[in-house]
């Protein structure tokens, strides 16, 4: 199969997963105003990253398709308006992605001869499109059209998976040491995950209740954030370790002062600063070692922090109210600016 077609199918699947998660997060925020229950959804999406699961491309792909069919049934109100449907659907989707992503990426690179850089660029492009479709499709057909489109975006993988696995050869299975690797956590990554997990767990609810916005606004915020993250890699921006967190806190304050389209656009520099902070942490994990391994370790650590952060901030907002959670977020970013550089120095 032609390399460009492989990359396009890979990118399409990333867009489908992103669209499904964004649409379901907004759907859940409309079913319940509970910050804690809204915080459970990103926690369920993160949990499989922390569990050593077998790598099974076809099984994982099938689970993804089943999860989207379940979410479509929820969107069509065939299962009532219970919050259990969206939560179960996202849990299944996250498990399916965990089973499929890594081995499929390896096969695309090894047997499909797709360069790693092209796969990463394709994944970033797919996620951006998924976030943009979250915004654009909602006014046309709400969750039903969003999730139906997400299902269609997954379908191009069918011939790809068949072609790649038909030519597969035995490879060393990295899952054998996943358990040991998962125990090696990076404290700075856990802290960073706490920070962003707490912020984005309540973002749909915040847009809906505090900003009086809709899913179009929510999707554009995610798109702006993704554009900023992509721009950071393109520009190669580097800042002193403390500065990104202080600037992100300032941007969050500015979103409350400006509002409207200005607040949406501010998530472009916010995403850029977040990517700069991530890159700084990844380099600090092992300055003289394998950067890709550092990124993997940072991702696992951030996943644990994100799980705790989303549940923790959901619980806090449940107790003190959604509006009261923003000052806590600002203090968290200011505290991270002071603490994370110290953790990096201790490693050196």
PDB file of C-alpha atoms in Angstrom, residues 3 23 30 68 105 220 329-330:
ATOM      1  CA  UNK A   3       3.022   5.289   2.005  1.00  0.00           C
ATOM      2  CA  UNK A  23     -17.861  15.150  21.511  1.00  0.00           C
ATOM      3  CA  UNK A  30     -24.860  18.464  29.208  1.00  0.00           C
ATOM      4  CA  UNK A  68     -18.332   4.379  18.968  1.00  0.00           C
ATOM      5  CA  UNK A 105       2.622   2.743  14.713  1.00  0.00           C
ATOM      6  CA  UNK A 220     -12.363  26.025  18.906  1.00  0.00           C
ATOM      7  CA  UNK A 329      -5.753  26.444  39.054  1.00  0.00           C
ATOM      8  CA  UNK A 330      -3.885  29.755  38.972  1.00  0.00           C
TER       9      UNK A 330
END
